[in-house]
Amino acid sequence: MKRVVITGAGTINALGHNVADTWTAMKEGKCGIGPMDVRDVDRLAIKIGGQVHGFETEGLFNRQQMALYDRFTQFALVAAREAIAQSGLSFSGELAAKAGVVMGTSGGGMQTLDENYRTVYEDGKNRVHPFVVPKLMNNAAASHISMEFNLKGPSFTVATACASSNHAMAQAFQLVRCGMAPAMVTGGAESMLCFGGVKAWEGLRVMSKDGCRPFSANRNGMVQGEGAGVFVFEEYEHAKARGAEILAEVAGFAMSSDAADIVMPSKQGAARAISGALADAKLNASDVGYINAHGTGTAANDKTECAAVADVFGPHADNLMISSTKSMHGHLIGGTGAVELLACIMALKEGVIAPTVGYEEPDPECALDVVPNEAREAKVDAVLSNAFAFGGLNAVLALRAV
Amino acid sequence: MSVKDKIIEIIAEQAVLEPSDVTMESTLEDLGIDSLGLVESIFAIEEAFDISVPFNANEPTESDFDISSVATIIAGIEKLVAEQA
């Protein structure tokens, strides 16, 4: 089995349009959640989100590309460009033939769906633009990354709702670890902040009208975000041989299914994924210094997640730090694990733990060190990133400092 | 603007050319318009004239609509516009 390291990272999200700005915002405990600027926002009950503002496509994409790229694809490409540039890799010959792209998304081209449903239902038109299907399909982002960077190996998109990115990165990790691909481009992207996307979530009544306060006793729901995170996963010897900067090692992962309920989380399902990731990474529970929580800010998730962590880690649960960066960038649904992996890399590489902002009142059911409101300097050697999706599909990644 | 001039404008925009560079004899291939560009052009033409163009991308040569040159496209559209009037 090969070792797998991360040699490139890229992002765009409500905290920043690149990794450096995102890390600065996380260190400052900045909240990227605010009033949403979407069409018909006055008809929404939920008017806040972690929206990407000031995203200018001029100069990034030409006219033909703009006609073909949904916003989620634009986010994915911007993040992929940053990650691949940092890695220093260029894909040709055998490397191109073997390297691929695995992306996570939940809604795919949701903006395209929303706009074109308006066209046919609201405006009563009987004709839509010919690119509706190539724009909205869930694999559009992965395909456009593969085209732009000549990635000709195994490429596909994973959709497991809020765990999509973690499942995607787990697949990419496996492909590199087993020796099938020397490098993979992987992560997730989501752009669901449109009228239909937010309205659908409103229906479930799990959204907060005023903010995302994970683990806080007065939390009242999740807040959606948008954006992308993309990474280059590379075989360790391949990276070392070319003198690449290594950001962190992907040490292991585990996936589990609750097989129980379509929306309610399960402590056992989460705990099996967490303990499975530790075992796969050959980590002892006491090695883990930080967990990037799924931490949605809903009543059910946060207490279930804390209980699962307490079960797996025993007394060490009180020594480790666990924070939810969704409090800052919102819940990016299928892209969330990718942006949250940045907090894990920041912990390992920069020695700074991203905080859970908006924390106001302790909850006895979430009695862990949730790094409230202020980032903390700490040296950690191993971290986990949790994702527990609707549908009971869980994926946990384990990272280690190199 | 005549039907002909409007179609040339649409095709020129798709090909990223000046309308004066689009001749009646030009084929879409000459102008660098690929299959996606073709369906996008037909969409724009349908929108401009509020017509429905009988074009099937699976069998371009089998369609009732002749796309072999700018001239045949214009003739086909002029006929559709006349039928609609």
GROMACS .gro file of C-alpha atoms in nm:
model
  487
    1MET     CA    1   0.000   0.000   0.000
    2LYS     CA    2   0.126   0.346  -0.094
    3ARG     CA    3   0.131   0.646   0.133
    4VAL     CA    4  -0.086   0.936   0.017
    5VAL     CA    5  -0.006   1.303   0.069
    6ILE     CA    6  -0.173   1.632  -0.017
    7THR     CA    7   0.042   1.852  -0.241
    8GLY     CA    8  -0.210   2.113  -0.349
    9ALA     CA    9  -0.515   2.286  -0.205
   10GLY     CA   10  -0.763   2.533  -0.350
   11THR     CA   11  -1.092   2.683  -0.248
   12ILE     CA   12  -1.354   2.947  -0.291
   13ASN     CA   13  -1.611   2.992  -0.017
   14ALA     CA   14  -1.779   3.260   0.190
   15LEU     CA   15  -1.458   3.318   0.389
   16GLY     CA   16  -1.225   3.371   0.095
   17HIS     CA   17  -1.159   3.313  -0.271
   18ASN     CA   18  -0.841   3.114  -0.203
   19VAL     CA   19  -0.677   2.908   0.071
   20ALA     CA   20  -0.469   3.189   0.221
   21ASP     CA   21  -0.769   3.419   0.269
   22THR     CA   22  -0.977   3.132   0.405
   23TRP     CA   23  -0.711   3.042   0.660
   24THR     CA   24  -0.676   3.407   0.764
   25ALA     CA   25  -1.052   3.428   0.817
   26MET     CA   26  -1.055   3.102   1.013
   27LYS     CA   27  -0.771   3.226   1.233
   28GLU     CA   28  -0.959   3.549   1.297
   29GLY     CA   29  -1.282   3.362   1.369
   30LYS     CA   30  -1.456   3.561   1.099
   31CYS     CA   31  -1.814   3.470   1.011
   32GLY     CA   32  -1.891   3.460   0.640
   33ILE     CA   33  -2.264   3.418   0.693
   34GLY     CA   34  -2.486   3.713   0.613
   35PRO     CA   35  -2.790   3.834   0.419
   36MET     CA   36  -2.835   3.641   0.097
   37ASP     CA   37  -2.849   3.813  -0.236
   38VAL     CA   38  -3.069   3.583  -0.446
   39ARG     CA   39  -3.370   3.642  -0.667
   40ASP     CA   40  -3.702   3.650  -0.478
   41VAL     CA   41  -3.529   3.647  -0.139
   42ASP     CA   42  -3.836   3.830  -0.002
   43ARG     CA   43  -4.036   3.510  -0.058
   44LEU     CA   44  -3.789   3.305   0.146
   45ALA     CA   45  -3.831   3.251   0.519
   46ILE     CA   46  -3.456   3.191   0.544
   47LYS     CA   47  -3.268   3.496   0.426
   48ILE     CA   48  -2.913   3.425   0.543
   49GLY     CA   49  -2.639   3.211   0.396
   50GLY     CA   50  -2.267   3.168   0.355
   51GLN     CA   51  -2.270   3.316   0.008
   52VAL     CA   52  -1.965   3.381  -0.208
   53HIS     CA   53  -1.959   3.754  -0.279
   54GLY     CA   54  -1.749   3.948  -0.527
   55PHE     CA   55  -1.690   3.652  -0.757
   56GLU     CA   56  -1.603   3.804  -1.095
   57THR     CA   57  -1.594   3.553  -1.380
   58GLU     CA   58  -1.456   3.809  -1.625
   59GLY     CA   59  -1.106   3.699  -1.716
   60LEU     CA   60  -1.153   3.356  -1.554
   61PHE     CA   61  -1.373   3.201  -1.821
   62ASN     CA   62  -1.437   3.287  -2.184
   63ARG     CA   63  -1.781   3.335  -2.335
   64GLN     CA   64  -1.819   2.975  -2.452
   65GLN     CA   65  -1.709   2.845  -2.111
   66MET     CA   66  -1.956   3.074  -1.935
   67ALA     CA   67  -2.236   2.933  -2.150
   68LEU     CA   68  -2.143   2.583  -2.033
   69TYR     CA   69  -2.052   2.626  -1.665
   70ASP     CA   70  -2.305   2.630  -1.385
   71ARG     CA   71  -2.187   2.825  -1.080
   72PHE     CA   72  -2.088   2.501  -0.902
   73THR     CA   73  -1.860   2.414  -1.196
   74GLN     CA   74  -1.711   2.764  -1.188
   75PHE     CA   75  -1.634   2.722  -0.818
   76ALA     CA   76  -1.482   2.378  -0.878
   77LEU     CA   77  -1.257   2.506  -1.157
   78VAL     CA   78  -1.134   2.807  -0.959
   79ALA     CA   79  -1.045   2.580  -0.667
   80ALA     CA   80  -0.887   2.317  -0.894
   81ARG     CA   81  -0.670   2.580  -1.064
   82GLU     CA   82  -0.535   2.693  -0.727
   83ALA     CA   83  -0.472   2.338  -0.604
   84ILE     CA   84  -0.302   2.214  -0.920
   85ALA     CA   85  -0.090   2.528  -0.950
   86GLN     CA   86   0.029   2.479  -0.593
   87SER     CA   87   0.109   2.113  -0.654
   88GLY     CA   88   0.330   2.208  -0.948
   89LEU     CA   89   0.205   1.906  -1.141
   90SER     CA   90   0.133   1.918  -1.512
   91PHE     CA   91  -0.047   1.623  -1.656
   92SER     CA   92   0.093   1.460  -1.968
   93GLY     CA   93   0.192   1.114  -2.088
   94GLU     CA   94   0.154   0.830  -1.840
   95LEU     CA   95   0.071   1.063  -1.548
   96ALA     CA   96  -0.219   1.210  -1.745
   97ALA     CA   97  -0.341   0.865  -1.847
   98LYS     CA   98  -0.355   0.746  -1.485
   99ALA     CA   99  -0.454   1.058  -1.290
  100GLY     CA  100  -0.823   1.142  -1.260
  101VAL     CA  101  -1.079   1.351  -1.077
  102VAL     CA  102  -1.327   1.250  -0.808
  103MET     CA  103  -1.562   1.525  -0.696
  104GLY     CA  104  -1.848   1.539  -0.452
  105THR     CA  105  -2.166   1.736  -0.497
  106SER     CA  106  -2.521   1.701  -0.381
  107GLY     CA  107  -2.724   1.931  -0.605
  108GLY     CA  108  -2.496   1.962  -0.908
  109GLY     CA  109  -2.605   2.243  -1.137
  110MET     CA  110  -2.880   2.368  -0.908
  111GLN     CA  111  -2.863   2.727  -1.040
  112THR     CA  112  -2.925   2.595  -1.391
  113LEU     CA  113  -3.219   2.385  -1.273
  114ASP     CA  114  -3.367   2.678  -1.085
  115GLU     CA  115  -3.332   2.922  -1.375
  116ASN     CA  116  -3.476   2.682  -1.630
  117TYR     CA  117  -3.768   2.569  -1.416
  118ARG     CA  118  -3.852   2.938  -1.399
  119THR     CA  119  -3.829   2.958  -1.777
  120VAL     CA  120  -4.075   2.677  -1.841
  121TYR     CA  121  -4.304   2.698  -1.536
  122GLU     CA  122  -4.302   3.064  -1.434
  123ASP     CA  123  -4.241   3.232  -1.770
  124GLY     CA  124  -4.440   2.967  -1.957
  125LYS     CA  125  -4.180   2.926  -2.227
  126ASN     CA  126  -4.164   2.602  -2.421
  127ARG     CA  127  -3.798   2.609  -2.510
  128VAL     CA  128  -3.481   2.599  -2.298
  129HIS     CA  129  -3.120   2.664  -2.383
  130PRO     CA  130  -2.948   2.357  -2.535
  131PHE     CA  131  -2.682   2.344  -2.262
  132VAL     CA  132  -2.920   2.287  -1.972
  133VAL     CA  133  -2.829   1.919  -1.937
  134PRO     CA  134  -2.450   1.955  -1.971
  135LYS     CA  135  -2.464   2.239  -1.716
  136LEU     CA  136  -2.683   2.076  -1.454
  137MET     CA  137  -2.544   1.722  -1.452
  138ASN     CA  138  -2.371   1.629  -1.128
  139ASN     CA  139  -2.051   1.522  -1.302
  140ALA     CA  140  -2.012   1.850  -1.494
  141ALA     CA  141  -1.754   1.991  -1.252
  142ALA     CA  142  -1.543   1.674  -1.253
  143SER     CA  143  -1.559   1.656  -1.631
  144HIS     CA  144  -1.455   2.017  -1.683
  145ILE     CA  145  -1.163   1.977  -1.441
  146SER     CA  146  -1.054   1.667  -1.633
  147MET     CA  147  -1.075   1.859  -1.963
  148GLU     CA  148  -0.893   2.168  -1.842
  149PHE     CA  149  -0.604   1.972  -1.689
  150ASN     CA  150  -0.586   1.671  -1.921
  151LEU     CA  151  -0.675   1.421  -1.649
  152LYS     CA  152  -0.759   1.098  -1.831
  153GLY     CA  153  -0.770   0.841  -1.552
  154PRO     CA  154  -1.061   0.729  -1.331
  155SER     CA  155  -1.299   1.023  -1.297
  156PHE     CA  156  -1.646   1.040  -1.148
  157THR     CA  157  -1.873   1.225  -0.909
  158VAL     CA  158  -2.001   1.104  -0.576
  159ALA     CA  159  -2.335   1.214  -0.432
  160THR     CA  160  -2.398   1.132  -0.068
  161ALA     CA  161  -2.565   1.456   0.036
  162CYS     CA  162  -2.364   1.626   0.313
  163ALA     CA  163  -2.092   1.359   0.306
  164SER     CA  164  -2.033   1.380  -0.072
  165SER     CA  165  -1.691   1.547  -0.049
  166ASN     CA  166  -1.563   1.309   0.216
  167HIS     CA  167  -1.682   1.007   0.021
  168ALA     CA  168  -1.524   1.154  -0.295
  169MET     CA  169  -1.190   1.219  -0.126
  170ALA     CA  170  -1.202   0.870   0.024
  171GLN     CA  171  -1.235   0.724  -0.326
  172ALA     CA  172  -0.946   0.934  -0.456
  173PHE     CA  173  -0.738   0.830  -0.155
  174GLN     CA  174  -0.805   0.462  -0.225
  175LEU     CA  175  -0.709   0.498  -0.591
  176VAL     CA  176  -0.372   0.647  -0.495
  177ARG     CA  177  -0.314   0.418  -0.198
  178CYS     CA  178  -0.368   0.101  -0.401
  179GLY     CA  179  -0.129   0.222  -0.670
  180MET     CA  180  -0.387   0.267  -0.943
  181ALA     CA  181  -0.323   0.639  -0.980
  182PRO     CA  182  -0.004   0.834  -0.891
  183ALA     CA  183  -0.215   1.144  -0.827
  184MET     CA  184  -0.582   1.239  -0.810
  185VAL     CA  185  -0.762   1.571  -0.808
  186THR     CA  186  -1.046   1.556  -0.556
  187GLY     CA  187  -1.284   1.756  -0.339
  188GLY     CA  188  -1.631   1.893  -0.377
  189ALA     CA  189  -1.840   2.184  -0.497
  190GLU     CA  190  -2.190   2.311  -0.431
  191SER     CA  191  -2.402   2.607  -0.530
  192MET     CA  192  -2.746   2.565  -0.382
  193LEU     CA  193  -2.808   2.924  -0.275
  194CYS     CA  194  -3.089   2.995  -0.518
  195PHE     CA  195  -3.460   3.034  -0.457
  196GLY     CA  196  -3.546   2.668  -0.516
  197GLY     CA  197  -3.243   2.537  -0.332
  198VAL     CA  198  -3.312   2.734  -0.015
  199LYS     CA  199  -3.690   2.687  -0.037
  200ALA     CA  200  -3.645   2.309  -0.045
  201TRP     CA  201  -3.435   2.320   0.272
  202GLU     CA  202  -3.688   2.550   0.441
  203GLY     CA  203  -3.945   2.275   0.404
  204LEU     CA  204  -3.753   2.051   0.640
  205ARG     CA  205  -3.757   2.318   0.915
  206VAL     CA  206  -3.398   2.258   1.018
  207MET     CA  207  -3.267   2.595   0.901
  208SER     CA  208  -3.174   2.883   1.129
  209LYS     CA  209  -3.307   3.230   1.051
  210ASP     CA  210  -3.041   3.405   1.254
  211GLY     CA  211  -2.712   3.212   1.255
  212CYS     CA  212  -2.521   2.888   1.281
  213ARG     CA  213  -2.421   2.816   1.642
  214PRO     CA  214  -2.291   2.459   1.656
  215PHE     CA  215  -2.273   2.296   2.002
  216SER     CA  216  -2.424   2.605   2.164
  217ALA     CA  217  -2.730   2.535   2.384
  218ASN     CA  218  -2.926   2.800   2.194
  219ARG     CA  219  -2.845   2.664   1.848
  220ASN     CA  220  -3.146   2.658   1.621
  221GLY     CA  221  -3.041   2.503   1.294
  222MET     CA  222  -2.808   2.501   1.003
  223VAL     CA  223  -2.717   2.773   0.755
  224GLN     CA  224  -2.634   2.688   0.396
  225GLY     CA  225  -2.314   2.793   0.228
  226GLU     CA  226  -2.167   2.756  -0.120
  227GLY     CA  227  -1.829   2.714  -0.282
  228ALA     CA  228  -1.571   2.448  -0.346
  229GLY     CA  229  -1.260   2.285  -0.209
  230VAL     CA  230  -1.021   2.090  -0.430
  231PHE     CA  231  -0.700   1.904  -0.346
  232VAL     CA  232  -0.422   1.715  -0.516
  233PHE     CA  233  -0.372   1.375  -0.353
  234GLU     CA  234  -0.038   1.231  -0.456
  235GLU     CA  235   0.157   0.917  -0.388
  236TYR     CA  236   0.422   1.002  -0.127
  237GLU     CA  237   0.731   0.878  -0.317
  238HIS     CA  238   0.608   1.050  -0.633
  239ALA     CA  239   0.575   1.378  -0.443
  240LYS     CA  240   0.908   1.335  -0.263
  241ALA     CA  241   1.096   1.249  -0.581
  242ARG     CA  242   0.998   1.580  -0.740
  243GLY     CA  243   1.054   1.781  -0.421
  244ALA     CA  244   0.691   1.886  -0.386
  245GLU     CA  245   0.576   2.067  -0.074
  246ILE     CA  246   0.366   1.827   0.133
  247LEU     CA  247   0.074   1.987   0.317
  248ALA     CA  248  -0.035   1.676   0.510
  249GLU     CA  249  -0.070   1.301   0.480
  250VAL     CA  250  -0.405   1.134   0.428
  251ALA     CA  251  -0.365   0.849   0.673
  252GLY     CA  252  -0.694   0.663   0.644
  253PHE     CA  253  -1.069   0.676   0.622
  254ALA     CA  254  -1.383   0.483   0.695
  255MET     CA  255  -1.737   0.484   0.568
  256SER     CA  256  -2.052   0.350   0.728
  257SER     CA  257  -2.425   0.350   0.679
  258ASP     CA  258  -2.671   0.390   0.966
  259ALA     CA  259  -2.929   0.181   0.782
  260ALA     CA  260  -3.182   0.344   1.011
  261ASP     CA  261  -3.346   0.675   0.920
  262ILE     CA  262  -3.348   0.906   0.619
  263VAL     CA  263  -3.280   1.221   0.824
  264MET     CA  264  -3.210   1.143   1.191
  265PRO     CA  265  -2.843   1.078   1.269
  266SER     CA  266  -2.728   0.769   1.454
  267LYS     CA  267  -2.463   0.767   1.725
  268GLN     CA  268  -2.364   0.411   1.638
  269GLY     CA  269  -2.326   0.484   1.265
  270ALA     CA  270  -2.111   0.790   1.336
  271ALA     CA  271  -1.904   0.606   1.596
  272ARG     CA  272  -1.837   0.318   1.358
  273ALA     CA  273  -1.708   0.559   1.095
  274ILE     CA  274  -1.487   0.743   1.345
  275SER     CA  275  -1.337   0.429   1.498
  276GLY     CA  276  -1.303   0.278   1.151
  277ALA     CA  277  -1.099   0.576   1.033
  278LEU     CA  278  -0.868   0.547   1.335
  279ALA     CA  279  -0.814   0.178   1.267
  280ASP     CA  280  -0.756   0.230   0.895
  281ALA     CA  281  -0.502   0.506   0.969
  282LYS     CA  282  -0.338   0.292   1.240
  283LEU     CA  283  -0.388   0.574   1.488
  284ASN     CA  284  -0.453   0.538   1.857
  285ALA     CA  285  -0.741   0.743   1.988
  286SER     CA  286  -0.491   0.938   2.199
  287ASP     CA  287  -0.298   1.044   1.885
  288VAL     CA  288  -0.587   1.261   1.766
  289GLY     CA  289  -0.559   1.625   1.871
  290TYR     CA  290  -0.835   1.780   1.664
  291ILE     CA  291  -1.160   1.681   1.498
  292ASN     CA  292  -1.330   1.895   1.240
  293ALA     CA  293  -1.687   1.817   1.334
  294HIS     CA  294  -1.979   1.770   1.104
  295GLY     CA  295  -2.132   2.021   1.351
  296THR     CA  296  -2.429   2.144   1.153
  297GLY     CA  297  -2.583   2.348   1.434
  298THR     CA  298  -2.898   2.136   1.442
  299ALA     CA  299  -3.022   2.002   1.773
  300ALA     CA  300  -2.995   1.641   1.660
  301ASN     CA  301  -2.659   1.635   1.485
  302ASP     CA  302  -2.447   1.811   1.742
  303LYS     CA  303  -2.552   1.609   2.044
  304THR     CA  304  -2.536   1.281   1.850
  305GLU     CA  305  -2.192   1.366   1.715
  306CYS     CA  306  -2.058   1.457   2.061
  307ALA     CA  307  -2.195   1.134   2.202
  308ALA     CA  308  -2.030   0.935   1.923
  309VAL     CA  309  -1.695   1.109   1.985
  310ALA     CA  310  -1.725   1.044   2.358
  311ASP     CA  311  -1.796   0.677   2.292
  312VAL     CA  312  -1.501   0.628   2.058
  313PHE     CA  313  -1.242   0.834   2.246
  314GLY     CA  314  -1.341   0.762   2.606
  315PRO     CA  315  -1.150   0.986   2.850
  316HIS     CA  316  -0.939   1.129   2.564
  317ALA     CA  317  -1.256   1.299   2.431
  318ASP     CA  318  -1.198   1.562   2.701
  319ASN     CA  319  -0.841   1.627   2.584
  320LEU     CA  320  -0.899   1.675   2.215
  321MET     CA  321  -1.040   1.981   2.040
  322ILE     CA  322  -1.345   1.960   1.816
  323SER     CA  323  -1.477   2.256   1.621
  324SER     CA  324  -1.734   2.322   1.352
  325THR     CA  325  -1.618   2.564   1.086
  326LYS     CA  326  -1.970   2.557   0.938
  327SER     CA  327  -2.029   2.836   1.190
  328MET     CA  328  -1.810   3.051   0.962
  329HIS     CA  329  -1.856   2.929   0.603
  330GLY     CA  330  -2.199   2.769   0.638
  331HIS     CA  331  -2.294   2.420   0.533
  332LEU     CA  332  -2.175   2.364   0.178
  333ILE     CA  333  -2.377   2.037   0.160
  334GLY     CA  334  -2.193   1.826  -0.100
  335GLY     CA  335  -1.889   2.055  -0.093
  336THR     CA  336  -1.862   2.095   0.281
  337GLY     CA  337  -1.609   1.823   0.366
  338ALA     CA  338  -1.365   1.967   0.113
  339VAL     CA  339  -1.369   2.316   0.260
  340GLU     CA  340  -1.353   2.169   0.610
  341LEU     CA  341  -1.045   1.967   0.518
  342LEU     CA  342  -0.870   2.304   0.495
  343ALA     CA  343  -0.924   2.352   0.869
  344CYS     CA  344  -0.763   2.010   0.924
  345ILE     CA  345  -0.462   2.100   0.711
  346MET     CA  346  -0.434   2.436   0.888
  347ALA     CA  347  -0.425   2.256   1.223
  348LEU     CA  348  -0.147   2.020   1.110
  349LYS     CA  349   0.059   2.263   0.905
  350GLU     CA  350   0.006   2.599   1.074
  351GLY     CA  351  -0.061   2.481   1.427
  352VAL     CA  352  -0.383   2.680   1.451
  353ILE     CA  353  -0.718   2.527   1.541
  354ALA     CA  354  -1.014   2.695   1.370
  355PRO     CA  355  -1.283   2.798   1.618
  356THR     CA  356  -1.654   2.730   1.645
  357VAL     CA  357  -1.783   3.087   1.617
  358GLY     CA  358  -2.125   3.203   1.733
  359TYR     CA  359  -2.089   2.993   2.046
  360GLU     CA  360  -2.302   3.146   2.320
  361GLU     CA  361  -2.417   2.893   2.580
  362PRO     CA  362  -2.271   2.560   2.691
  363ASP     CA  363  -2.487   2.257   2.622
  364PRO     CA  364  -2.439   1.966   2.865
  365GLU     CA  365  -2.507   1.731   2.575
  366CYS     CA  366  -2.213   1.882   2.385
  367ALA     CA  367  -1.964   1.898   2.672
  368LEU     CA  368  -1.643   1.880   2.468
  369ASP     CA  369  -1.376   2.141   2.396
  370VAL     CA  370  -1.541   2.301   2.094
  371VAL     CA  371  -1.278   2.580   2.064
  372PRO     CA  372  -1.542   2.848   2.118
  373ASN     CA  373  -1.521   3.172   1.921
  374GLU     CA  374  -1.143   3.214   1.910
  375ALA     CA  375  -0.883   3.020   1.716
  376ARG     CA  376  -0.620   2.850   1.927
  377GLU     CA  377  -0.255   2.775   1.871
  378ALA     CA  378  -0.182   2.409   1.931
  379LYS     CA  379   0.050   2.146   1.794
  380VAL     CA  380  -0.145   1.847   1.671
  381ASP     CA  381  -0.010   1.545   1.485
  382ALA     CA  382  -0.328   1.374   1.375
  383VAL     CA  383  -0.678   1.500   1.297
  384LEU     CA  384  -1.013   1.369   1.180
  385SER     CA  385  -1.276   1.523   0.954
  386ASN     CA  386  -1.631   1.402   1.012
  387ALA     CA  387  -1.919   1.402   0.765
  388PHE     CA  388  -2.255   1.246   0.847
  389ALA     CA  389  -2.511   1.279   0.571
  390PHE     CA  390  -2.885   1.270   0.545
  391GLY     CA  391  -2.966   0.916   0.451
  392GLY     CA  392  -2.732   0.794   0.725
  393LEU     CA  393  -2.422   0.778   0.507
  394ASN     CA  394  -2.107   0.859   0.702
  395ALA     CA  395  -1.748   0.921   0.593
  396VAL     CA  396  -1.457   1.015   0.817
  397LEU     CA  397  -1.106   1.102   0.696
  398ALA     CA  398  -0.789   1.085   0.908
  399LEU     CA  399  -0.496   1.316   0.835
  400ARG     CA  400  -0.148   1.319   0.983
  401ALA     CA  401   0.135   1.571   0.983
  402VAL     CA  402   0.431   1.476   0.767
  403MET     CA  403  -3.332   4.396  -3.974
  404SER     CA  404  -3.401   4.131  -4.240
  405VAL     CA  405  -3.421   3.763  -4.158
  406LYS     CA  406  -3.096   3.712  -4.344
  407ASP     CA  407  -2.909   3.984  -4.156
  408LYS     CA  408  -3.038   3.861  -3.820
  409ILE     CA  409  -2.926   3.503  -3.891
  410ILE     CA  410  -2.585   3.619  -4.005
  411GLU     CA  411  -2.556   3.823  -3.686
  412ILE     CA  412  -2.638   3.517  -3.474
  413ILE     CA  413  -2.396   3.292  -3.663
  414ALA     CA  414  -2.122   3.556  -3.650
  415GLU     CA  415  -2.164   3.593  -3.276
  416GLN     CA  416  -2.142   3.217  -3.230
  417ALA     CA  417  -1.829   3.203  -3.446
  418VAL     CA  418  -1.679   3.511  -3.276
  419LEU     CA  419  -1.646   3.681  -3.615
  420GLU     CA  420  -1.765   4.004  -3.773
  421PRO     CA  421  -2.091   3.963  -3.971
  422SER     CA  422  -1.898   4.072  -4.280
  423ASP     CA  423  -1.680   3.761  -4.247
  424VAL     CA  424  -1.983   3.533  -4.280
  425THR     CA  425  -2.057   3.467  -4.648
  426MET     CA  426  -2.354   3.287  -4.797
  427GLU     CA  427  -2.128   3.006  -4.914
  428SER     CA  428  -1.967   2.950  -4.570
  429THR     CA  429  -2.032   2.618  -4.402
  430LEU     CA  430  -2.057   2.601  -4.025
  431GLU     CA  431  -1.737   2.399  -4.027
  432ASP     CA  432  -1.560   2.678  -4.220
  433LEU     CA  433  -1.671   2.918  -3.949
  434GLY     CA  434  -1.543   2.694  -3.669
  435ILE     CA  435  -1.888   2.617  -3.527
  436ASP     CA  436  -1.900   2.269  -3.369
  437SER     CA  437  -2.202   2.057  -3.285
  438LEU     CA  438  -2.270   2.235  -2.955
  439GLY     CA  439  -2.229   2.569  -3.131
  440LEU     CA  440  -2.480   2.456  -3.389
  441VAL     CA  441  -2.750   2.369  -3.137
  442GLU     CA  442  -2.682   2.695  -2.955
  443SER     CA  443  -2.720   2.886  -3.285
  444ILE     CA  444  -3.047   2.709  -3.363
  445PHE     CA  445  -3.172   2.795  -3.015
  446ALA     CA  446  -3.083   3.161  -3.070
  447ILE     CA  447  -3.258   3.160  -3.410
  448GLU     CA  448  -3.570   3.001  -3.261
  449GLU     CA  449  -3.573   3.264  -2.988
  450ALA     CA  450  -3.518   3.550  -3.233
  451PHE     CA  451  -3.801   3.452  -3.467
  452ASP     CA  452  -4.025   3.263  -3.226
  453ILE     CA  453  -4.024   2.957  -3.448
  454SER     CA  454  -3.946   2.590  -3.403
  455VAL     CA  455  -3.669   2.456  -3.623
  456PRO     CA  456  -3.706   2.087  -3.716
  457PHE     CA  457  -3.347   1.991  -3.642
  458ASN     CA  458  -3.238   1.668  -3.477
  459ALA     CA  459  -2.875   1.665  -3.362
  460ASN     CA  460  -2.867   1.286  -3.390
  461GLU     CA  461  -2.923   1.292  -3.765
  462PRO     CA  462  -2.833   1.637  -3.896
  463THR     CA  463  -2.837   1.521  -4.259
  464GLU     CA  464  -3.174   1.344  -4.221
  465SER     CA  465  -3.352   1.649  -4.081
  466ASP     CA  466  -3.590   1.847  -4.295
  467PHE     CA  467  -3.370   2.141  -4.219
  468ASP     CA  468  -3.064   2.186  -4.442
  469ILE     CA  469  -2.759   2.317  -4.256
  470SER     CA  470  -2.501   2.259  -4.529
  471SER     CA  471  -2.427   2.632  -4.570
  472VAL     CA  472  -2.529   2.974  -4.441
  473ALA     CA  473  -2.741   3.015  -4.754
  474THR     CA  474  -2.942   2.696  -4.695
  475ILE     CA  475  -2.992   2.784  -4.329
  476ILE     CA  476  -3.125   3.129  -4.422
  477ALA     CA  477  -3.353   2.980  -4.690
  478GLY     CA  478  -3.489   2.729  -4.439
  479ILE     CA  479  -3.555   2.992  -4.176
  480GLU     CA  480  -3.715   3.232  -4.424
  481LYS     CA  481  -3.954   2.951  -4.521
  482LEU     CA  482  -4.039   2.879  -4.155
  483VAL     CA  483  -4.096   3.248  -4.083
  484ALA     CA  484  -4.319   3.280  -4.391
  485GLU     CA  485  -4.522   2.973  -4.292
  486GLN     CA  486  -4.576   3.117  -3.948
  487ALA     CA  487  -4.699   3.454  -4.079
   0.00000   0.00000   0.00000
